[in-house]
Tab-separated table of C-alpha atoms in Angstrom:
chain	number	residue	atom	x	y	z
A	20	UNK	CA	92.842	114.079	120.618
A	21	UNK	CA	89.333	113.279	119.059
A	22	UNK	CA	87.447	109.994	117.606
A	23	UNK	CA	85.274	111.171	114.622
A	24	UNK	CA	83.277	108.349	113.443
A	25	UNK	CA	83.268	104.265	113.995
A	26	UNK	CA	82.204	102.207	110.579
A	27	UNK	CA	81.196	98.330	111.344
A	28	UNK	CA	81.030	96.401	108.364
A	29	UNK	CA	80.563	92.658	107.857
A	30	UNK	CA	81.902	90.397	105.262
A	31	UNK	CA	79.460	91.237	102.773
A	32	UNK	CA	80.116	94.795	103.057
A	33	UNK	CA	76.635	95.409	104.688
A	34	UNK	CA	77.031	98.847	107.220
A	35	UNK	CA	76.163	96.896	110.551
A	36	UNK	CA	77.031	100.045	113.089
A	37	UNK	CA	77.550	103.808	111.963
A	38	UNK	CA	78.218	106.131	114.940
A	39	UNK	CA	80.164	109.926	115.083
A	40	UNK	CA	80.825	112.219	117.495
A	41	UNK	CA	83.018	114.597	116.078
A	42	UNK	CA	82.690	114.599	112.557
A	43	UNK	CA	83.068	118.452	110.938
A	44	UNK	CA	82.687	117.813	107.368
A	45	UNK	CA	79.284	116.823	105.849
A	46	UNK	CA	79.583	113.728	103.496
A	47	UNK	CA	78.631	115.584	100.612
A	48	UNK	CA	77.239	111.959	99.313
A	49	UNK	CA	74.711	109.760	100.465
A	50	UNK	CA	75.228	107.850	103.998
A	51	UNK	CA	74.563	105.096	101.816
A	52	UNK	CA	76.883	105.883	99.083
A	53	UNK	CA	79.947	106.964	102.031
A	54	UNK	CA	79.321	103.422	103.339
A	55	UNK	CA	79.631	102.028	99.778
A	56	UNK	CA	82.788	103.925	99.136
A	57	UNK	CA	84.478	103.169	102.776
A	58	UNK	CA	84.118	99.678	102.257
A	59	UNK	CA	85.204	99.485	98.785
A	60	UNK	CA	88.555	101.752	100.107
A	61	UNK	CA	89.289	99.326	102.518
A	62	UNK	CA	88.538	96.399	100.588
A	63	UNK	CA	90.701	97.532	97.377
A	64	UNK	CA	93.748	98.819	100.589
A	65	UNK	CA	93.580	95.165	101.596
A	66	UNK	CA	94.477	93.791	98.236
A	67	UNK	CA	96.619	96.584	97.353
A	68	UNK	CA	98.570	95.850	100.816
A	69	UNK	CA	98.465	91.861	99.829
A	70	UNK	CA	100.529	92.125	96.567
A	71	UNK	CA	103.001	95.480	97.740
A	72	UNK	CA	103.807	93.503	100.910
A	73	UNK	CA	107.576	92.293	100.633
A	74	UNK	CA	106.992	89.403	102.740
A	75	UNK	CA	104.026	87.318	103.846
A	76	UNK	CA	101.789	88.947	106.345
A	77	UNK	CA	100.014	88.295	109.391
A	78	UNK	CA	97.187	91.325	110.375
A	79	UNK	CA	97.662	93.095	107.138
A	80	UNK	CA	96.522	96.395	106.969
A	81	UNK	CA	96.016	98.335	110.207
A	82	UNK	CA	96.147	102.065	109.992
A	83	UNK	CA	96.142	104.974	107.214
A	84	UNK	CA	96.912	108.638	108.198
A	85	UNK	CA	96.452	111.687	105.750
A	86	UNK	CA	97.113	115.698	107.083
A	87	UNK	CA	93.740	115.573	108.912
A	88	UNK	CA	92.698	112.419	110.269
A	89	UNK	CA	93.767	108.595	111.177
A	90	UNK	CA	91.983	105.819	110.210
A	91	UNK	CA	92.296	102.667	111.965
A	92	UNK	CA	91.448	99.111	110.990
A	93	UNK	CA	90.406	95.926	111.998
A	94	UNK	CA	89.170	92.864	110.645
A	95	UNK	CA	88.234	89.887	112.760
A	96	UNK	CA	88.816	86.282	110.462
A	97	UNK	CA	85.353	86.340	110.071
A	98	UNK	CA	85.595	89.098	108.543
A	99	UNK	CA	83.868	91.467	110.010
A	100	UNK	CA	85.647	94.750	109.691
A	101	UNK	CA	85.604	97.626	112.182
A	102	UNK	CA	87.279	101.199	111.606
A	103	UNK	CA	87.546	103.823	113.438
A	104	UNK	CA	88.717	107.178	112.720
A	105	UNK	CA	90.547	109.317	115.089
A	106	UNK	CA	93.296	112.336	114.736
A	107	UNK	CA	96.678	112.195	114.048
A	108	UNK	CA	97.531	112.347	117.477
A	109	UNK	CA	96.295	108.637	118.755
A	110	UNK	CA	98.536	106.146	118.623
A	111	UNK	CA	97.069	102.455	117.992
A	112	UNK	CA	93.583	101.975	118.413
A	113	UNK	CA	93.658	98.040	117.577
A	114	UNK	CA	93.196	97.031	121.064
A	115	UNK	CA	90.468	99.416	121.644
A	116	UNK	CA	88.858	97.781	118.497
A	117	UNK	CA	89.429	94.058	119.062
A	118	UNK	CA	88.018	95.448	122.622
A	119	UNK	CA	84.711	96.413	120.759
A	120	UNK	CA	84.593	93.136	118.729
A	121	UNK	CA	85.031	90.719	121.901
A	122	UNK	CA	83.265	92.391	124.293
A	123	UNK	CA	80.484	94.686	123.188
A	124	UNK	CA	79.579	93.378	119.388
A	125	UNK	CA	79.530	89.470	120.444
A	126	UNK	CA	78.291	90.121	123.995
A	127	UNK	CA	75.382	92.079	122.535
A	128	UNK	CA	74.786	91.149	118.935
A	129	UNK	CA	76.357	88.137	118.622
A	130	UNK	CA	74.622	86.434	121.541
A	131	UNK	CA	71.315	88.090	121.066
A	132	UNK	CA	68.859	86.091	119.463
A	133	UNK	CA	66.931	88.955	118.598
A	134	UNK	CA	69.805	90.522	116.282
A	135	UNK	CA	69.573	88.929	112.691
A	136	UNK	CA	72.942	88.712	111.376
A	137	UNK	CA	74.209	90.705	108.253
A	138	UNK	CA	71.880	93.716	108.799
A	139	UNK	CA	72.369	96.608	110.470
A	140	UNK	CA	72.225	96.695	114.300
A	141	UNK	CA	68.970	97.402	115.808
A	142	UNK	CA	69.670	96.901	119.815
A	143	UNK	CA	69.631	100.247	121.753
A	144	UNK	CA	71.821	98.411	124.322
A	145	UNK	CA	74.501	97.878	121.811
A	146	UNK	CA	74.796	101.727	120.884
A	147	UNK	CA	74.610	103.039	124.341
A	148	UNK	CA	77.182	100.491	125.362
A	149	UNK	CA	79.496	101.366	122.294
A	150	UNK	CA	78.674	105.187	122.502
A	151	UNK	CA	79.686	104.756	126.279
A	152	UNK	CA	82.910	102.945	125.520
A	153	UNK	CA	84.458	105.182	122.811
A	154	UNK	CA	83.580	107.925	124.789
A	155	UNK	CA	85.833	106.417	127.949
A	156	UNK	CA	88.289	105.874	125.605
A	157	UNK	CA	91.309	107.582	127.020
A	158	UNK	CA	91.895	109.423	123.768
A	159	UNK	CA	88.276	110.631	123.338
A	160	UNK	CA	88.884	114.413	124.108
A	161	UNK	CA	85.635	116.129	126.360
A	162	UNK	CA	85.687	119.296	124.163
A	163	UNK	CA	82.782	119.464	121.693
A	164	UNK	CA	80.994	116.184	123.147
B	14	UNK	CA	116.175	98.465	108.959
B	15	UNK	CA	115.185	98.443	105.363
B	16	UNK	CA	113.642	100.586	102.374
B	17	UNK	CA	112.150	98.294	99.734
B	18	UNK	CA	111.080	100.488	97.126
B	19	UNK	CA	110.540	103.475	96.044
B	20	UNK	CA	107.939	104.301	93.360
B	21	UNK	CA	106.783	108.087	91.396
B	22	UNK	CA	103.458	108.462	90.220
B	23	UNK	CA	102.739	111.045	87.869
B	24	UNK	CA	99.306	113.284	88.335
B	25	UNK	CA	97.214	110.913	86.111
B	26	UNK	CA	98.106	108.250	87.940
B	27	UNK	CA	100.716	106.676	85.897
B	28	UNK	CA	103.950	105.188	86.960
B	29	UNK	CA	106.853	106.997	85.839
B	30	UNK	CA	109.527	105.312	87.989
B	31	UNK	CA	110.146	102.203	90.161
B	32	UNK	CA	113.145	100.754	91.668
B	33	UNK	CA	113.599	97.997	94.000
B	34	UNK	CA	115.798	98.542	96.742
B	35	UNK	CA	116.024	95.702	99.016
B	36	UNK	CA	113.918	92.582	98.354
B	37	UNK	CA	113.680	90.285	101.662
B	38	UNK	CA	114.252	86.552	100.726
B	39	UNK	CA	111.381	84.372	101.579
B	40	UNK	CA	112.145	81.442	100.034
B	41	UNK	CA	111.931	77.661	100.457
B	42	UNK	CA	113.281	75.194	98.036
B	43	UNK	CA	112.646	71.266	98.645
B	44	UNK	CA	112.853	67.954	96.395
B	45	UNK	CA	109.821	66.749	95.923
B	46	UNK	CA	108.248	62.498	94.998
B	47	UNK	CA	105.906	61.679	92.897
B	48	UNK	CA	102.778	62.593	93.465
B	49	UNK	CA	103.488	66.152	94.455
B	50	UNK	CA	101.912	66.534	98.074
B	51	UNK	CA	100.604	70.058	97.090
B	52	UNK	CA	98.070	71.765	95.397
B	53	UNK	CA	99.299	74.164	92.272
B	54	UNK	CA	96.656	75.986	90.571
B	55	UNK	CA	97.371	78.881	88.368
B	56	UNK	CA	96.371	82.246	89.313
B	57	UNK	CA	97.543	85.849	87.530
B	58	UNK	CA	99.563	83.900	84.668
B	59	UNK	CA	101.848	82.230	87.466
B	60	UNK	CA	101.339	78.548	89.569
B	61	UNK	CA	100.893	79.289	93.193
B	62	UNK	CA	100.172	76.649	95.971
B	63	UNK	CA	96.462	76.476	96.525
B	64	UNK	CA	96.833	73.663	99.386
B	65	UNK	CA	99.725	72.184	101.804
B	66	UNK	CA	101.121	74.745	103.186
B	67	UNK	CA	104.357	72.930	104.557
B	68	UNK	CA	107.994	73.517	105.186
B	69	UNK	CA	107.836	77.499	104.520
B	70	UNK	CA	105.935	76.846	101.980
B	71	UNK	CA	102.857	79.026	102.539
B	72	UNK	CA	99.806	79.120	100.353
B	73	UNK	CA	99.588	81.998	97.959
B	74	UNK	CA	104.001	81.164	96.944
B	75	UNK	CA	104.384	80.655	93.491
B	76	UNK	CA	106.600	78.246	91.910
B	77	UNK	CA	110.509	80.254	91.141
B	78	UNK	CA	112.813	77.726	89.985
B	79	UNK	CA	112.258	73.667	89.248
B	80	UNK	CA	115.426	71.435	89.689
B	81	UNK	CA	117.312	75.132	89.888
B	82	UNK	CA	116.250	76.238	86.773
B	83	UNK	CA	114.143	79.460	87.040
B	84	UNK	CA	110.812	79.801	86.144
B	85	UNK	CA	108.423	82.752	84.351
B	86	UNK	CA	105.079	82.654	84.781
B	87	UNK	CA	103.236	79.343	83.881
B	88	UNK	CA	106.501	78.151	81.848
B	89	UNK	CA	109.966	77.148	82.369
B	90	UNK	CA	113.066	78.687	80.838
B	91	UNK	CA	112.561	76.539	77.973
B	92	UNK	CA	109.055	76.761	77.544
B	93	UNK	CA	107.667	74.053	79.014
B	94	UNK	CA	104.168	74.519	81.295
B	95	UNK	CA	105.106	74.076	84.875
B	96	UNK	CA	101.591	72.457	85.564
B	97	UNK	CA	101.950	69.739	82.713
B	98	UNK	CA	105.600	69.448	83.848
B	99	UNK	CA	104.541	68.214	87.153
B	100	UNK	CA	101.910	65.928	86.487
B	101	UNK	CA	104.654	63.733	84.696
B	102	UNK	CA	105.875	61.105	87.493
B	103	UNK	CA	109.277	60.498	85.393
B	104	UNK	CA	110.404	64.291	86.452
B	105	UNK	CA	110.425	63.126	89.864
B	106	UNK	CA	111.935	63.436	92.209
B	107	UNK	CA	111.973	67.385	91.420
B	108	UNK	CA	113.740	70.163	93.763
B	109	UNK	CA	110.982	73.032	93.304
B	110	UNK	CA	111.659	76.783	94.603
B	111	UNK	CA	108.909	78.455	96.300
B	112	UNK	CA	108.298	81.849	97.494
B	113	UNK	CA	106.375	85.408	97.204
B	114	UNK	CA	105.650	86.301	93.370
B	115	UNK	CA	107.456	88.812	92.647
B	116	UNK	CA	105.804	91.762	90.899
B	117	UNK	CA	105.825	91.763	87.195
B	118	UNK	CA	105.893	95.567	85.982
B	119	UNK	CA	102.774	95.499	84.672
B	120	UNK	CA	101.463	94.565	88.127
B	121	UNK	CA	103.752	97.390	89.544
B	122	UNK	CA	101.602	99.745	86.488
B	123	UNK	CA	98.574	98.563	88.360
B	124	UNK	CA	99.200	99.292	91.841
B	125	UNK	CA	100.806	102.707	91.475
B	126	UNK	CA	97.132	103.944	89.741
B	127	UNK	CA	95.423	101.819	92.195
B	128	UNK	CA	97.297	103.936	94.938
B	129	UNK	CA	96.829	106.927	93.049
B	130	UNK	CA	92.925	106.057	93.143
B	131	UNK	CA	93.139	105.137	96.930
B	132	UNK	CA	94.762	108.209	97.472
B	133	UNK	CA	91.668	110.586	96.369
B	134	UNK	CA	89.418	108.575	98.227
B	135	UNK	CA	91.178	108.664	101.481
B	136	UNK	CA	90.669	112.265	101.191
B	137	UNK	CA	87.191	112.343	100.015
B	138	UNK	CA	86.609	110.295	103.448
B	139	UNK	CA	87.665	112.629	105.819
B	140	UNK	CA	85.650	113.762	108.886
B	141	UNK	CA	87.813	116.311	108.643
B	142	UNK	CA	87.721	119.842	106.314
B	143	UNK	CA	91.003	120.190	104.217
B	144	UNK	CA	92.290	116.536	104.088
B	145	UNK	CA	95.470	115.745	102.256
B	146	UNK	CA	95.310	112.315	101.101
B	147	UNK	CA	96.647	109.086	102.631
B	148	UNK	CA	100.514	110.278	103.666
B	149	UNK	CA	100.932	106.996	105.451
B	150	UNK	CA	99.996	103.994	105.656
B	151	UNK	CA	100.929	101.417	108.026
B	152	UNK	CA	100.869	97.463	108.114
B	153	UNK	CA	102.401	94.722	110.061
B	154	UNK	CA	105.086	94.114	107.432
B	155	UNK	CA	105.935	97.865	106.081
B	156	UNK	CA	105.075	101.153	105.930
B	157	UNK	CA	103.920	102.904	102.811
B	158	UNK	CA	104.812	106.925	102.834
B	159	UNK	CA	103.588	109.275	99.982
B	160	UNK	CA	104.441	112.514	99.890
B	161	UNK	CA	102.468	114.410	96.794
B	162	UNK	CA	103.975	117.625	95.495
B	163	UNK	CA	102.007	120.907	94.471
B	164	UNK	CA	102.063	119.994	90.782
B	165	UNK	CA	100.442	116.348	91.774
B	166	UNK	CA	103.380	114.372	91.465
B	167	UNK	CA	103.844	111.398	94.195
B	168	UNK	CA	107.178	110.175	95.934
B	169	UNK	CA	106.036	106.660	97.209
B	170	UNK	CA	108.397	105.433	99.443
B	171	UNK	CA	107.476	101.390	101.096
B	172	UNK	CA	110.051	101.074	104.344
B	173	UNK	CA	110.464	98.548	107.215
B	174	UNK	CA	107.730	99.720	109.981
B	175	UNK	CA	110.451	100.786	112.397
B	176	UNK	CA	112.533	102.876	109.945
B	177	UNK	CA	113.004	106.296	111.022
B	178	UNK	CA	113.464	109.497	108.604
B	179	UNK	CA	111.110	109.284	105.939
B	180	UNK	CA	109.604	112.599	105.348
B	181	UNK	CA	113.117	113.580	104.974
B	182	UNK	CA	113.868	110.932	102.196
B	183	UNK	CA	110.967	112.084	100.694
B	184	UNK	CA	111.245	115.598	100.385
B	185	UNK	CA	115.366	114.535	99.127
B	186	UNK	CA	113.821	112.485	96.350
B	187	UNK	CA	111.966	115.469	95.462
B	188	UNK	CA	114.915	117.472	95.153
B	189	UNK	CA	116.516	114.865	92.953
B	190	UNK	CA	113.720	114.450	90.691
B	191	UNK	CA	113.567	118.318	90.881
B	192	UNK	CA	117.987	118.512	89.765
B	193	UNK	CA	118.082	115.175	87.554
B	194	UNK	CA	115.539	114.667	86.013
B	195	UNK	CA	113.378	118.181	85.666
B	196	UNK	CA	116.743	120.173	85.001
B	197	UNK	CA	117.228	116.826	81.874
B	198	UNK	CA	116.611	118.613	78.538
B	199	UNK	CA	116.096	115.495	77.668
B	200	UNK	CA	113.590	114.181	80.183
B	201	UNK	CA	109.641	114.801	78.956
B	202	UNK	CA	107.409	115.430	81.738
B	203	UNK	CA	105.086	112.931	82.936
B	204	UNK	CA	106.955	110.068	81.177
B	205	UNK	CA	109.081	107.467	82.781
B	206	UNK	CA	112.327	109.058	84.068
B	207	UNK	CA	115.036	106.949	82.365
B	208	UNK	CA	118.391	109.100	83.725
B	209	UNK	CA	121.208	108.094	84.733
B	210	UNK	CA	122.192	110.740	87.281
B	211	UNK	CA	118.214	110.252	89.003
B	212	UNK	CA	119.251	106.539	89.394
B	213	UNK	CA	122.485	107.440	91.452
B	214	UNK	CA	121.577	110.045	93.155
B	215	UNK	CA	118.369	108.216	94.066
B	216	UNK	CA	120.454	105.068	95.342
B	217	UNK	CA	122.911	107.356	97.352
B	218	UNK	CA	119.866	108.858	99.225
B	219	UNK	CA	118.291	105.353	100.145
B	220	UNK	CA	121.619	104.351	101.379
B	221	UNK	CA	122.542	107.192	103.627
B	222	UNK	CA	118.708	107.273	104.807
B	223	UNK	CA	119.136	103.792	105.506
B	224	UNK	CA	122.626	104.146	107.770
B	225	UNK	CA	120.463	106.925	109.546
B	226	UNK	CA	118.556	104.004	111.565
B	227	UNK	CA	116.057	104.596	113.529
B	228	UNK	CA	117.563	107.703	114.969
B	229	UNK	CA	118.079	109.402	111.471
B	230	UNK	CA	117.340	112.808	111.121
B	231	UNK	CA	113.714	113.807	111.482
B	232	UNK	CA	111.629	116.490	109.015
């Protein structure tokens, strides 16, 4: 089991946190132009998910697989978005995620006066602490760290 | 258990077949005073509750039936607009049916190429070499599963979250589509599949996919 890459995105679709560990496959665009389309995805998935939804809905969308990779969502009702990207073999990385909202993003950014909201995250603390979290997570594997 | 529907999307993106299996009911129907206690505004060519959500009635409903006579779109059955209706106080009191909008085809158009869209961009995401597209996707309401052929057709297949023995549906619609409707002199490719024999034999395999449960056969 493996976590490739963690997007954090806020409401305006501004990249606040970009971080990968085990990513094999260059972009082939832009980082800018990958966090452009990755937010546009999710944001078109969540409307798409809105109408096709038989009945009304609480979380909405939380997870999309394809042959190589998971991708799991969360969205805070602030709207701050947070996805994470695993393979197939993890099972439900929400509380992991709401985890990473609660306790490391409003701990550290949040609370920080020196972190301006709606731009990308600056604090050191903030990616150590992250990079130190998803790597404890029990489904980070140690190969290839 | 349920399957809800079932849509095929040919490789441009177009929608070549729907059908509806099972529709959940989420529906609230109530008599109403003058004034009306809710917000209507009217969004997408149909009057939805903007405000006062009450009763099961849940912002985002749209207005079905008034005094048990359905309603399309913006206008009653005989062509009447709902919104002018209401602001009339002697209709009142009014019994007014609320509930999810159902999709209009057109709508249903729209989301299978939005899918189809979605689809190439899940794989143009990957971290990974070699991704497929998006084969499943998962909410807290149902479960979308696509299964995309070698000659770019897609199976989509939208199923209760707990129901069990998709992949194998979805390789048996294939085979359908494949017998009924590929094998149909008088079926075109890449236009809408109007036969008969797809329809049955398409129902059939919901059915006994359905009686499966959550135990039903896997791939």
């Amino acid at each position: 089991m493996t976590v490739h890459n963690l997007y954090v995105f806020d409401r305006a679709g501004t990249c606040l946190h970009y971080s990968e560990w085990h990513r094999r496959k260059p972009p082939g665009i832009s980082q800018e132009e990958e966090f452009k389309l990755m937010f546009g995805m999710l944001f078109s998935i969540r409307s798409f998910v809105a109408k096709m939804s038989p009945v009304d809905m609480r979380d909405g969308f939380l997870c999309f697989q394809t042959s190589k990779y998971k991708l799991h969502y969360y969205e805070t009702p602030t709207g701050l978005r947070f996805v994470l990207t695993t393979d197939l073999g993890v099972g439900s990385a929400r509380d992991a995620l709401q985890h990473l909202y609660s306790n490391i993003y409003v701990e550290l950014v949040v609370k920080n006066p020196l972190c301006p909201l709606g731009e990308p995250v600056q604090s050191e603390l903030f990616r150590s602490r992250l990079d130190a979290f998803v790597r404890a997570l029990p489904f980070f594997s140690a190969r290839a760290a | 258990m349920a399957i809800f529907s079932v849509y095929v999307v040919n490789k441009a993106g177009g929608l070549v077949y729907q059908l509806d299996h099972y529709a959940p009911r989420a529906e609230a129907e109530k008599t109403f005073g003058f004034p009306l206690d809710l917000a209507l505004k009217v969004h997408d060519e149909r009057v939805v509750v903007a405000f006062g959500q009450r009763d099961g009635i849940r912002v985002g409903h749209a207005v079905l039936a008034i005094n048990g006579a359905d309603v399309s779109g913006r206008f009653t059955a005989d062509g009447r607009d709902v919104l002018e209706l209401l602001s009339n106080p002697a209709h009142y009191p009014v019994s007014i049916r609320f509930g999810r909008p159902r999709l209009s085809s057109n709508e249903k158009l729209m989301l299978a190429s939005m899918f189809h869209s979605l689809f190439a961009i899940g794989s143009q995401l990957s971290p990974e070499p070699g991704s497929s597209g998006i084969e499943m996707l998962e909410t807290d309401t149902f479960k979308l599963h696509c299964f995309q052929t070698l000659t770019g057709i897609k199976f989509v297949v939208l199923a209760d979250p707990r129901q069990a023995g998709i992949d194998s549906l979805l390789r048996k619609i294939y085979e359908i589509y494949s017998d009924f409707a590929l094998k149909n002199p008088f079926y075109s490719l890449e236009m809408p599949i109007r036969c008969e024999l797809f329809d049955q034999n398409l129902k059939l395999a919901l059915e006994v996919a359905e009686k499966a449960g959550p135990f039903g056969p896997g791939p």
